PDB file of C-alpha atoms in Angstrom:
ATOM      1  CA  MET A   1      -4.728  36.031  34.194  1.00  0.00           C
ATOM      2  CA  LEU A   2      -1.535  34.871  35.846  1.00  0.00           C
ATOM      3  CA  ASN A   3       1.551  36.553  34.507  1.00  0.00           C
ATOM      4  CA  SER A   4       4.519  34.627  33.242  1.00  0.00           C
ATOM      5  CA  THR A   5       7.083  36.137  35.614  1.00  0.00           C
ATOM      6  CA  CYS A   6       9.426  33.414  36.740  1.00  0.00           C
ATOM      7  CA  CYS A   7      10.151  32.589  40.337  1.00  0.00           C
ATOM      8  CA  THR A   8      13.438  31.593  41.848  1.00  0.00           C
ATOM      9  CA  CYS A   9      12.544  28.351  43.559  1.00  0.00           C
ATOM     10  CA  PRO A  10      14.427  27.221  46.667  1.00  0.00           C
ATOM     11  CA  HIS A  11      16.307  23.915  46.756  1.00  0.00           C
ATOM     12  CA  LEU A  12      16.633  23.975  42.980  1.00  0.00           C
ATOM     13  CA  GLU A  13      19.311  21.273  42.820  1.00  0.00           C
ATOM     14  CA  ARG A  14      17.254  18.777  44.838  1.00  0.00           C
ATOM     15  CA  LYS A  15      14.156  19.533  42.827  1.00  0.00           C
ATOM     16  CA  ASN A  16      16.001  18.900  39.568  1.00  0.00           C
ATOM     17  CA  VAL A  17      17.377  15.577  40.794  1.00  0.00           C
ATOM     18  CA  VAL A  18      13.909  14.390  41.814  1.00  0.00           C
ATOM     19  CA  PHE A  19      12.353  15.415  38.499  1.00  0.00           C
ATOM     20  CA  VAL A  20      15.111  13.876  36.403  1.00  0.00           C
ATOM     21  CA  THR A  21      14.914  10.614  38.353  1.00  0.00           C
ATOM     22  CA  VAL A  22      11.131  10.263  38.351  1.00  0.00           C
ATOM     23  CA  TYR A  23      10.631  11.355  34.751  1.00  0.00           C
ATOM     24  CA  SER A  24      13.376   8.959  33.642  1.00  0.00           C
ATOM     25  CA  VAL A  25      11.741   6.047  35.465  1.00  0.00           C
ATOM     26  CA  VAL A  26       8.330   6.915  34.024  1.00  0.00           C
ATOM     27  CA  PHE A  27       9.803   7.207  30.535  1.00  0.00           C
ATOM     28  CA  ILE A  28      11.634   3.870  30.629  1.00  0.00           C
ATOM     29  CA  PHE A  29       8.944   1.760  32.294  1.00  0.00           C
ATOM     30  CA  GLY A  30       6.001   3.619  30.780  1.00  0.00           C
ATOM     31  CA  LEU A  31       7.321   3.241  27.251  1.00  0.00           C
ATOM     32  CA  THR A  32       8.288  -0.414  27.754  1.00  0.00           C
ATOM     33  CA  LEU A  33       5.017  -1.482  29.364  1.00  0.00           C
ATOM     34  CA  ASN A  34       2.741   0.389  26.979  1.00  0.00           C
ATOM     35  CA  VAL A  35       4.571  -0.726  23.838  1.00  0.00           C
ATOM     36  CA  THR A  36       4.464  -4.295  25.156  1.00  0.00           C
ATOM     37  CA  ALA A  37       0.743  -3.903  25.792  1.00  0.00           C
ATOM     38  CA  LEU A  38       0.167  -2.643  22.243  1.00  0.00           C
ATOM     39  CA  VAL A  39       2.100  -5.593  20.799  1.00  0.00           C
ATOM     40  CA  ILE A  40       0.038  -8.067  22.825  1.00  0.00           C
ATOM     41  CA  PHE A  41      -3.207  -6.351  21.906  1.00  0.00           C
ATOM     42  CA  PHE A  42      -2.441  -6.397  18.182  1.00  0.00           C
ATOM     43  CA  ARG A  43      -1.325 -10.019  18.313  1.00  0.00           C
ATOM     44  CA  ASN A  44      -4.690 -10.892  19.863  1.00  0.00           C
ATOM     45  CA  SER A  45      -6.673  -8.518  17.651  1.00  0.00           C
ATOM     46  CA  LYS A  46      -9.119 -11.235  16.563  1.00  0.00           C
ATOM     47  CA  SER A  47     -10.243 -11.858  20.141  1.00  0.00           C
ATOM     48  CA  GLN A  48     -10.400  -8.256  21.325  1.00  0.00           C
ATOM     49  CA  SER A  49     -13.316  -7.187  23.492  1.00  0.00           C
ATOM     50  CA  HIS A  50     -14.970  -3.780  23.396  1.00  0.00           C
ATOM     51  CA  THR A  51     -13.059  -2.772  26.528  1.00  0.00           C
ATOM     52  CA  THR A  52      -9.814  -3.678  24.807  1.00  0.00           C
ATOM     53  CA  THR A  53     -10.544  -1.038  22.145  1.00  0.00           C
ATOM     54  CA  TYR A  54     -10.340   1.633  24.829  1.00  0.00           C
ATOM     55  CA  MET A  55      -7.172   0.060  26.221  1.00  0.00           C
ATOM     56  CA  VAL A  56      -5.419   0.147  22.853  1.00  0.00           C
ATOM     57  CA  HIS A  57      -6.100   3.876  22.552  1.00  0.00           C
ATOM     58  CA  LEU A  58      -5.115   4.377  26.197  1.00  0.00           C
ATOM     59  CA  ALA A  59      -1.777   2.653  25.617  1.00  0.00           C
ATOM     60  CA  PHE A  60      -1.169   4.789  22.535  1.00  0.00           C
ATOM     61  CA  ALA A  61      -2.011   7.980  24.457  1.00  0.00           C
ATOM     62  CA  ASP A  62       0.370   6.956  27.240  1.00  0.00           C
ATOM     63  CA  VAL A  63       3.135   6.280  24.692  1.00  0.00           C
ATOM     64  CA  LEU A  64       2.700   9.779  23.267  1.00  0.00           C
ATOM     65  CA  LEU A  65       2.794  11.223  26.788  1.00  0.00           C
ATOM     66  CA  VAL A  66       5.997   9.480  27.865  1.00  0.00           C
ATOM     67  CA  CYS A  67       7.670  10.383  24.553  1.00  0.00           C
ATOM     68  CA  MET A  68       7.395  14.032  25.619  1.00  0.00           C
ATOM     69  CA  LEU A  69       9.254  13.416  28.876  1.00  0.00           C
ATOM     70  CA  PRO A  70      12.853  13.471  27.512  1.00  0.00           C
ATOM     71  CA  VAL A  71      12.433  17.200  26.833  1.00  0.00           C
ATOM     72  CA  ARG A  72      11.482  17.742  30.482  1.00  0.00           C
ATOM     73  CA  ILE A  73      14.371  15.555  31.622  1.00  0.00           C
ATOM     74  CA  TYR A  74      16.765  17.660  29.568  1.00  0.00           C
ATOM     75  CA  PHE A  75      15.245  20.857  30.980  1.00  0.00           C
ATOM     76  CA  HIS A  76      15.525  19.746  34.613  1.00  0.00           C
ATOM     77  CA  MET A  77      19.109  18.582  34.090  1.00  0.00           C
ATOM     78  CA  GLU A  78      19.950  22.215  33.278  1.00  0.00           C
ATOM     79  CA  SER A  79      21.755  21.014  30.192  1.00  0.00           C
ATOM     80  CA  GLY A  80      21.070  24.227  28.319  1.00  0.00           C
ATOM     81  CA  ASP A  81      18.352  26.442  26.957  1.00  0.00           C
ATOM     82  CA  LEU A  82      15.501  24.951  24.948  1.00  0.00           C
ATOM     83  CA  PRO A  83      13.407  26.702  22.291  1.00  0.00           C
ATOM     84  CA  GLN A  84      10.192  27.960  23.853  1.00  0.00           C
ATOM     85  CA  LYS A  85       8.192  26.618  20.900  1.00  0.00           C
ATOM     86  CA  LEU A  86       9.498  23.121  21.630  1.00  0.00           C
ATOM     87  CA  CYS A  87       8.595  23.466  25.305  1.00  0.00           C
ATOM     88  CA  ASP A  88       5.096  24.712  24.504  1.00  0.00           C
ATOM     89  CA  PHE A  89       4.491  21.969  21.945  1.00  0.00           C
ATOM     90  CA  THR A  90       5.685  19.075  24.116  1.00  0.00           C
ATOM     91  CA  GLY A  91       3.868  20.489  27.149  1.00  0.00           C
ATOM     92  CA  LEU A  92       0.543  20.689  25.314  1.00  0.00           C
ATOM     93  CA  ILE A  93       0.974  17.225  23.786  1.00  0.00           C
ATOM     94  CA  MET A  94       1.615  15.842  27.253  1.00  0.00           C
ATOM     95  CA  LEU A  95      -1.390  17.581  28.810  1.00  0.00           C
ATOM     96  CA  SER A  96      -3.739  16.684  25.950  1.00  0.00           C
ATOM     97  CA  ASN A  97      -2.756  13.026  26.226  1.00  0.00           C
ATOM     98  CA  MET A  98      -3.118  13.191  29.999  1.00  0.00           C
ATOM     99  CA  TYR A  99      -6.728  14.274  29.610  1.00  0.00           C
ATOM    100  CA  GLY A 100      -7.170  11.752  26.837  1.00  0.00           C
ATOM    101  CA  SER A 101      -6.022   9.097  29.305  1.00  0.00           C
ATOM    102  CA  ILE A 102      -8.465  10.375  31.921  1.00  0.00           C
ATOM    103  CA  LEU A 103     -11.392  10.133  29.501  1.00  0.00           C
ATOM    104  CA  LEU A 104     -10.321   6.705  28.241  1.00  0.00           C
ATOM    105  CA  LEU A 105      -9.944   5.394  31.793  1.00  0.00           C
ATOM    106  CA  THR A 106     -13.454   6.663  32.464  1.00  0.00           C
ATOM    107  CA  CYS A 107     -14.775   4.850  29.399  1.00  0.00           C
ATOM    108  CA  ILE A 108     -13.062   1.624  30.498  1.00  0.00           C
ATOM    109  CA  SER A 109     -14.581   1.843  33.954  1.00  0.00           C
ATOM    110  CA  PHE A 110     -18.051   2.627  32.600  1.00  0.00           C
ATOM    111  CA  ASP A 111     -17.841  -0.069  29.919  1.00  0.00           C
ATOM    112  CA  ARG A 112     -16.924  -2.715  32.479  1.00  0.00           C
ATOM    113  CA  CYS A 113     -19.723  -1.593  34.753  1.00  0.00           C
ATOM    114  CA  ILE A 114     -22.512  -1.802  32.176  1.00  0.00           C
ATOM    115  CA  ALA A 115     -21.129  -5.101  30.846  1.00  0.00           C
ATOM    116  CA  VAL A 116     -21.345  -6.618  34.317  1.00  0.00           C
ATOM    117  CA  CYS A 117     -24.540  -4.959  35.554  1.00  0.00           C
ATOM    118  CA  PHE A 118     -26.568  -5.340  32.347  1.00  0.00           C
ATOM    119  CA  PRO A 119     -25.235  -8.520  30.683  1.00  0.00           C
ATOM    120  CA  LEU A 120     -28.550  -9.434  29.047  1.00  0.00           C
ATOM    121  CA  SER A 121     -29.412  -6.044  27.603  1.00  0.00           C
ATOM    122  CA  SER A 122     -29.310  -5.926  23.802  1.00  0.00           C
ATOM    123  CA  ARG A 123     -29.082  -2.125  23.898  1.00  0.00           C
ATOM    124  CA  VAL A 124     -25.976  -2.316  26.067  1.00  0.00           C
ATOM    125  CA  ARG A 125     -24.367  -4.846  23.732  1.00  0.00           C
ATOM    126  CA  GLU A 126     -25.067  -2.662  20.717  1.00  0.00           C
ATOM    127  CA  GLY A 127     -23.854   0.452  22.538  1.00  0.00           C
ATOM    128  CA  ARG A 128     -20.583  -1.189  23.498  1.00  0.00           C
ATOM    129  CA  LYS A 129     -19.866  -1.842  19.835  1.00  0.00           C
ATOM    130  CA  LYS A 130     -19.495   1.925  19.393  1.00  0.00           C
ATOM    131  CA  ALA A 131     -16.297   1.979  21.441  1.00  0.00           C
ATOM    132  CA  TRP A 132     -14.267   3.124  18.441  1.00  0.00           C
ATOM    133  CA  CYS A 133     -16.625   6.103  18.020  1.00  0.00           C
ATOM    134  CA  MET A 134     -16.010   7.134  21.634  1.00  0.00           C
ATOM    135  CA  CYS A 135     -12.252   6.862  21.136  1.00  0.00           C
ATOM    136  CA  LEU A 136     -12.429   8.971  17.977  1.00  0.00           C
ATOM    137  CA  GLY A 137     -14.481  11.577  19.830  1.00  0.00           C
ATOM    138  CA  ILE A 138     -11.938  11.708  22.653  1.00  0.00           C
ATOM    139  CA  TRP A 139      -9.059  12.279  20.231  1.00  0.00           C
ATOM    140  CA  ILE A 140     -10.979  15.022  18.436  1.00  0.00           C
ATOM    141  CA  LEU A 141     -11.856  16.672  21.753  1.00  0.00           C
ATOM    142  CA  THR A 142      -8.345  16.614  23.209  1.00  0.00           C
ATOM    143  CA  ILE A 143      -6.578  17.667  20.012  1.00  0.00           C
ATOM    144  CA  GLY A 144      -9.223  20.253  19.158  1.00  0.00           C
ATOM    145  CA  THR A 145      -8.911  21.932  22.535  1.00  0.00           C
ATOM    146  CA  SER A 146      -5.103  21.827  22.526  1.00  0.00           C
ATOM    147  CA  LEU A 147      -4.401  23.476  19.183  1.00  0.00           C
ATOM    148  CA  PRO A 148      -6.044  26.832  20.028  1.00  0.00           C
ATOM    149  CA  ILE A 149      -4.064  26.957  23.287  1.00  0.00           C
ATOM    150  CA  TYR A 150      -0.811  26.347  21.404  1.00  0.00           C
ATOM    151  CA  PHE A 151      -1.433  29.074  18.836  1.00  0.00           C
ATOM    152  CA  LYS A 152      -2.510  31.508  21.546  1.00  0.00           C
ATOM    153  CA  LYS A 153       0.681  30.827  23.502  1.00  0.00           C
ATOM    154  CA  GLU A 154       2.651  31.423  20.325  1.00  0.00           C
ATOM    155  CA  GLN A 155       1.046  34.841  19.929  1.00  0.00           C
ATOM    156  CA  ASN A 156       1.640  35.697  23.590  1.00  0.00           C
ATOM    157  CA  ASN A 157       5.304  34.652  23.412  1.00  0.00           C
ATOM    158  CA  SER A 158       5.870  36.803  20.350  1.00  0.00           C
ATOM    159  CA  THR A 159       4.707  39.871  22.285  1.00  0.00           C
ATOM    160  CA  THR A 160       6.439  39.006  25.582  1.00  0.00           C
ATOM    161  CA  GLU A 161      10.028  39.753  26.535  1.00  0.00           C
ATOM    162  CA  GLN A 162      12.163  36.691  26.108  1.00  0.00           C
ATOM    163  CA  THR A 163      13.511  37.104  29.670  1.00  0.00           C
ATOM    164  CA  ASN A 164      10.067  36.141  30.967  1.00  0.00           C
ATOM    165  CA  VAL A 165      10.015  32.872  29.047  1.00  0.00           C
ATOM    166  CA  THR A 166      11.750  29.925  30.717  1.00  0.00           C
ATOM    167  CA  CYS A 167      10.378  26.805  29.074  1.00  0.00           C
ATOM    168  CA  PHE A 168       8.627  24.716  31.766  1.00  0.00           C
ATOM    169  CA  GLY A 169       9.371  27.249  34.521  1.00  0.00           C
ATOM    170  CA  ASN A 170       6.361  29.441  33.718  1.00  0.00           C
ATOM    171  CA  PHE A 171       3.032  29.562  35.482  1.00  0.00           C
ATOM    172  CA  PRO A 172       0.122  27.780  33.763  1.00  0.00           C
ATOM    173  CA  SER A 173      -1.474  31.129  32.929  1.00  0.00           C
ATOM    174  CA  TYR A 174      -3.947  29.801  30.361  1.00  0.00           C
ATOM    175  CA  ALA A 175      -5.042  26.815  32.462  1.00  0.00           C
ATOM    176  CA  THR A 176      -5.838  29.106  35.408  1.00  0.00           C
ATOM    177  CA  GLN A 177      -8.118  31.455  33.481  1.00  0.00           C
ATOM    178  CA  THR A 178     -11.680  31.254  34.774  1.00  0.00           C
ATOM    179  CA  ALA A 179     -13.314  29.727  31.692  1.00  0.00           C
ATOM    180  CA  ALA A 180     -10.491  27.252  31.055  1.00  0.00           C
ATOM    181  CA  LEU A 181     -10.282  26.223  34.708  1.00  0.00           C
ATOM    182  CA  ILE A 182     -14.029  25.635  35.052  1.00  0.00           C
ATOM    183  CA  SER A 183     -14.196  23.551  31.882  1.00  0.00           C
ATOM    184  CA  THR A 184     -11.116  21.588  32.966  1.00  0.00           C
ATOM    185  CA  LEU A 185     -12.453  20.865  36.439  1.00  0.00           C
ATOM    186  CA  ILE A 186     -15.891  19.843  35.154  1.00  0.00           C
ATOM    187  CA  ILE A 187     -15.246  18.098  31.843  1.00  0.00           C
ATOM    188  CA  GLY A 188     -11.634  17.047  32.286  1.00  0.00           C
ATOM    189  CA  PHE A 189     -11.794  15.812  35.874  1.00  0.00           C
ATOM    190  CA  GLY A 190     -15.104  16.250  37.729  1.00  0.00           C
ATOM    191  CA  ILE A 191     -17.390  14.284  35.404  1.00  0.00           C
ATOM    192  CA  PRO A 192     -14.822  11.502  34.777  1.00  0.00           C
ATOM    193  CA  LEU A 193     -14.226  11.144  38.522  1.00  0.00           C
ATOM    194  CA  THR A 194     -17.959  10.968  39.216  1.00  0.00           C
ATOM    195  CA  VAL A 195     -18.464   8.341  36.512  1.00  0.00           C
ATOM    196  CA  MET A 196     -15.554   6.278  37.823  1.00  0.00           C
ATOM    197  CA  ILE A 197     -16.840   6.383  41.404  1.00  0.00           C
ATOM    198  CA  ILE A 198     -20.359   5.358  40.349  1.00  0.00           C
ATOM    199  CA  SER A 199     -19.009   2.663  38.005  1.00  0.00           C
ATOM    200  CA  SER A 200     -16.692   1.276  40.689  1.00  0.00           C
ATOM    201  CA  TRP A 201     -19.553   1.206  43.185  1.00  0.00           C
ATOM    202  CA  GLY A 202     -21.765  -0.538  40.624  1.00  0.00           C
ATOM    203  CA  LEU A 203     -19.103  -3.142  39.906  1.00  0.00           C
ATOM    204  CA  VAL A 204     -18.460  -3.894  43.574  1.00  0.00           C
ATOM    205  CA  ARG A 205     -22.204  -4.133  44.231  1.00  0.00           C
ATOM    206  CA  ALA A 206     -22.769  -6.444  41.239  1.00  0.00           C
ATOM    207  CA  ILE A 207     -19.913  -8.739  42.244  1.00  0.00           C
ATOM    208  CA  SER A 208     -21.134  -8.870  45.850  1.00  0.00           C
ATOM    209  CA  LYS A 209     -24.594  -9.960  44.698  1.00  0.00           C
ATOM    210  CA  SER A 210     -23.484 -12.251  41.890  1.00  0.00           C
ATOM    211  CA  THR A 211     -24.571 -15.840  42.450  1.00  0.00           C
ATOM    212  CA  ALA A 212     -21.898 -17.019  40.015  1.00  0.00           C
ATOM    213  CA  VAL A 213     -19.179 -15.412  42.107  1.00  0.00           C
ATOM    214  CA  GLN A 214     -20.482 -16.387  45.516  1.00  0.00           C
ATOM    215  CA  THR A 215     -21.018 -20.071  44.606  1.00  0.00           C
ATOM    216  CA  SER A 216     -17.782 -20.588  42.685  1.00  0.00           C
ATOM    217  CA  ASP A 217     -14.465 -21.532  44.223  1.00  0.00           C
ATOM    218  CA  LEU A 218     -12.696 -20.531  41.015  1.00  0.00           C
ATOM    219  CA  VAL A 219     -13.123 -16.800  41.489  1.00  0.00           C
ATOM    220  CA  ASP A 220     -11.649 -14.618  44.222  1.00  0.00           C
ATOM    221  CA  SER A 221     -14.275 -11.893  44.587  1.00  0.00           C
ATOM    222  CA  GLY A 222     -12.130 -10.109  47.159  1.00  0.00           C
ATOM    223  CA  LYS A 223      -9.269  -9.869  44.676  1.00  0.00           C
ATOM    224  CA  ILE A 224     -11.584  -8.438  42.022  1.00  0.00           C
ATOM    225  CA  LYS A 225     -12.931  -5.829  44.451  1.00  0.00           C
ATOM    226  CA  ARG A 226      -9.399  -4.856  45.478  1.00  0.00           C
ATOM    227  CA  MET A 227      -8.486  -4.421  41.804  1.00  0.00           C
ATOM    228  CA  ILE A 228     -11.478  -2.113  41.271  1.00  0.00           C
ATOM    229  CA  ILE A 229     -10.678  -0.053  44.361  1.00  0.00           C
ATOM    230  CA  THR A 230      -6.975   0.077  43.446  1.00  0.00           C
ATOM    231  CA  ASN A 231      -7.791   1.417  39.987  1.00  0.00           C
ATOM    232  CA  LEU A 232      -9.892   4.208  41.498  1.00  0.00           C
ATOM    233  CA  ALA A 233      -7.214   4.972  44.091  1.00  0.00           C
ATOM    234  CA  ILE A 234      -4.532   5.266  41.379  1.00  0.00           C
ATOM    235  CA  PHE A 235      -6.778   7.632  39.434  1.00  0.00           C
ATOM    236  CA  LEU A 236      -7.220   9.883  42.470  1.00  0.00           C
ATOM    237  CA  PHE A 237      -3.555   9.699  43.467  1.00  0.00           C
ATOM    238  CA  CYS A 238      -2.337  10.715  40.009  1.00  0.00           C
ATOM    239  CA  PHE A 239      -4.821  13.374  38.954  1.00  0.00           C
ATOM    240  CA  LEU A 240      -6.337  14.928  42.077  1.00  0.00           C
ATOM    241  CA  PRO A 241      -3.179  16.808  43.238  1.00  0.00           C
ATOM    242  CA  TYR A 242      -2.701  18.455  39.842  1.00  0.00           C
ATOM    243  CA  HIS A 243      -6.243  19.823  39.716  1.00  0.00           C
ATOM    244  CA  VAL A 244      -6.083  20.955  43.343  1.00  0.00           C
ATOM    245  CA  MET A 245      -2.948  22.929  42.488  1.00  0.00           C
ATOM    246  CA  LEU A 246      -4.705  24.584  39.539  1.00  0.00           C
ATOM    247  CA  VAL A 247      -7.438  25.758  41.918  1.00  0.00           C
ATOM    248  CA  LEU A 248      -4.871  27.085  44.392  1.00  0.00           C
ATOM    249  CA  LEU A 249      -2.974  28.945  41.673  1.00  0.00           C
ATOM    250  CA  TYR A 250      -6.249  30.509  40.575  1.00  0.00           C
ATOM    251  CA  ALA A 251      -7.307  31.408  44.113  1.00  0.00           C
ATOM    252  CA  TYR A 252      -4.087  33.095  45.244  1.00  0.00           C
ATOM    253  CA  LYS A 253      -3.144  36.193  43.251  1.00  0.00           C
ATOM    254  CA  THR A 254      -0.080  37.614  45.005  1.00  0.00           C
ATOM    255  CA  THR A 255       3.262  37.079  43.301  1.00  0.00           C
ATOM    256  CA  GLN A 256       4.907  35.752  46.455  1.00  0.00           C
ATOM    257  CA  THR A 257       2.228  33.102  46.940  1.00  0.00           C
ATOM    258  CA  ARG A 258       2.384  32.137  43.285  1.00  0.00           C
ATOM    259  CA  CYS A 259       6.131  31.609  43.605  1.00  0.00           C
ATOM    260  CA  SER A 260       5.648  29.359  46.615  1.00  0.00           C
ATOM    261  CA  LEU A 261       3.022  27.318  44.743  1.00  0.00           C
ATOM    262  CA  LEU A 262       5.033  26.875  41.560  1.00  0.00           C
ATOM    263  CA  THR A 263       7.183  24.030  42.889  1.00  0.00           C
ATOM    264  CA  PRO A 264       4.201  22.056  44.316  1.00  0.00           C
ATOM    265  CA  TYR A 265       2.437  22.563  40.976  1.00  0.00           C
ATOM    266  CA  GLN A 266       5.402  21.075  39.115  1.00  0.00           C
ATOM    267  CA  TYR A 267       5.451  18.144  41.514  1.00  0.00           C
ATOM    268  CA  SER A 268       1.727  17.560  41.006  1.00  0.00           C
ATOM    269  CA  LEU A 269       2.277  17.441  37.234  1.00  0.00           C
ATOM    270  CA  MET A 270       5.075  14.946  37.773  1.00  0.00           C
ATOM    271  CA  VAL A 271       2.750  12.767  39.877  1.00  0.00           C
ATOM    272  CA  ALA A 272       0.098  12.944  37.134  1.00  0.00           C
ATOM    273  CA  CYS A 273       2.653  11.540  34.681  1.00  0.00           C
ATOM    274  CA  LEU A 274       3.057   8.451  36.877  1.00  0.00           C
ATOM    275  CA  ASN A 275      -0.298   7.300  35.560  1.00  0.00           C
ATOM    276  CA  ALA A 276       1.283   6.469  32.191  1.00  0.00           C
ATOM    277  CA  MET A 277       3.463   3.908  33.966  1.00  0.00           C
ATOM    278  CA  LEU A 278       0.718   2.583  36.260  1.00  0.00           C
ATOM    279  CA  ASP A 279      -1.980   2.120  33.596  1.00  0.00           C
ATOM    280  CA  PRO A 280      -0.583  -1.151  32.211  1.00  0.00           C
ATOM    281  CA  LEU A 281      -0.200  -2.604  35.699  1.00  0.00           C
ATOM    282  CA  ALA A 282      -3.656  -1.531  36.865  1.00  0.00           C
ATOM    283  CA  TYR A 283      -5.692  -2.362  33.757  1.00  0.00           C
ATOM    284  CA  TYR A 284      -4.014  -4.325  30.993  1.00  0.00           C
ATOM    285  CA  PHE A 285      -2.654  -7.265  32.958  1.00  0.00           C
ATOM    286  CA  THR A 286      -5.954  -7.817  34.804  1.00  0.00           C
ATOM    287  CA  THR A 287      -7.992  -8.340  31.638  1.00  0.00           C
ATOM    288  CA  GLU A 288      -8.885 -11.531  29.812  1.00  0.00           C
ATOM    289  CA  THR A 289      -6.575 -10.585  26.946  1.00  0.00           C
ATOM    290  CA  PHE A 290      -3.503 -11.012  29.152  1.00  0.00           C
ATOM    291  CA  GLN A 291      -4.836 -13.855  31.267  1.00  0.00           C
ATOM    292  CA  ARG A 292      -6.226 -16.114  28.547  1.00  0.00           C
ATOM    293  CA  LYS A 293      -3.153 -18.324  28.144  1.00  0.00           C
ATOM    294  CA  LYS A 294      -2.538 -18.901  31.845  1.00  0.00           C
ATOM    295  CA  MET A 295      -6.171 -18.838  32.998  1.00  0.00           C
ATOM    296  CA  GLY A 296      -7.992 -20.298  30.006  1.00  0.00           C
ATOM    297  CA  VAL A 297      -9.568 -23.135  31.975  1.00  0.00           C
ATOM    298  CA  GLU A 298     -10.693 -20.816  34.764  1.00  0.00           C
ATOM    299  CA  THR A 299     -12.176 -18.256  32.377  1.00  0.00           C
ATOM    300  CA  THR A 300     -14.106 -20.915  30.465  1.00  0.00           C
ATOM    301  CA  THR A 301     -15.429 -22.466  33.674  1.00  0.00           C
ATOM    302  CA  VAL A 302     -16.542 -19.115  35.073  1.00  0.00           C
ATOM    303  CA  ARG A 303     -18.325 -18.310  31.818  1.00  0.00           C
ATOM    304  CA  LYS A 304     -20.183 -21.635  31.983  1.00  0.00           C
ATOM    305  CA  ILE A 305     -21.190 -20.967  35.580  1.00  0.00           C
ATOM    306  CA  TRP A 306     -22.561 -17.592  34.573  1.00  0.00           C
ATOM    307  CA  GLN A 307     -24.429 -18.983  31.577  1.00  0.00           C
ATOM    308  CA  THR A 308     -25.965 -21.727  33.714  1.00  0.00           C
ATOM    309  CA  ASN A 309     -27.124 -19.224  36.320  1.00  0.00           C
ATOM    310  CA  SER A 310     -28.432 -16.848  33.666  1.00  0.00           C
ATOM    311  CA  HIS A 311     -30.504 -19.466  31.858  1.00  0.00           C
ATOM    312  CA  SER A 312     -31.940 -20.744  35.121  1.00  0.00           C
ATOM    313  CA  SER A 313     -33.145 -17.281  36.148  1.00  0.00           C
ATOM    314  CA  ASP A 314     -36.199 -15.379  34.956  1.00  0.00           C
ATOM    315  CA  GLY A 315     -34.042 -13.062  32.821  1.00  0.00           C
ATOM    316  CA  ASN A 316     -34.595 -10.069  35.093  1.00  0.00           C
ATOM    317  CA  ASN A 317     -32.039 -10.731  37.792  1.00  0.00           C
ATOM    318  CA  ARG A 318     -29.160  -8.445  36.873  1.00  0.00           C
ATOM    319  CA  SER A 319     -27.057  -9.243  39.886  1.00  0.00           C
ATOM    320  CA  ARG A 320     -25.662 -12.430  38.385  1.00  0.00           C
ATOM    321  CA  ALA A 321     -22.922 -10.799  36.465  1.00  0.00           C
ATOM    322  CA  PRO A 322     -20.220 -12.368  34.284  1.00  0.00           C
ATOM    323  CA  LEU A 323     -16.626 -11.840  35.219  1.00  0.00           C
ATOM    324  CA  THR A 324     -15.173 -11.501  31.745  1.00  0.00           C
ATOM    325  CA  MET A 325     -15.225  -7.939  30.453  1.00  0.00           C
TER     326      MET A 325
END
């Protein structure tokens, strides 16, 4: 287990300025965009799709995450000491909602994929109606795994010298334990990443082979593919560095190396928080919920094209996929 001895990081003033600036931007824009998304979703609650259910929970998770950032901003401004209990609580809330966001993003990607690739399957339609069950399971999983970590940290802090406790300046000792790291890499990142890659590939393949897309001048298939690829790229950009740093912290045991890796680890966590600000831009505003008023005619026309192609086929051609998700 990594100890909690603190390191004196070089270029502390510059590091603090960067953290304060980035966290402030994420807090302001992340809170504004996600609250706006929630308002729009609830106003259009009668016309919500199954994918929108995941997006509502994703927006709520992102709101909870960004609401924890003011504590980090205060810490990096060196405005004074903070209670370690407050630091531990806000840190675990942020991490639990980060993994909640990862799992919800995975569900969104998978839901879109099966909706497009298997539009005529009754089993798929019935399965998609269970979106609220998946969201409930994700909340139970993330909260259930966070609470034991919090109480264990409380016990460790009560038996550790207070000079070794510096709020967010400690090493992620629990996250770099073997069992916790393996479960995090597999369940929290590896499986979601695999599902997102397969789902993105399935979506791109379905759109490329869709007769409705290829024969319609109303739909820009290239734009849709770029949106899918951009979503996957944002996912990798935000979450891959953080998990790579966890592996490096686990692999290198010497105190000097740990000290040199602490600053990159903190930067990787900062980058992961950017996802709360990018989610609304990458997902919400590319869905039918946000485009209905300005693209109502286009959406209706595309749906008719799809229905015409579907009824004219033998019912087994799954490549003619609808564009509304």
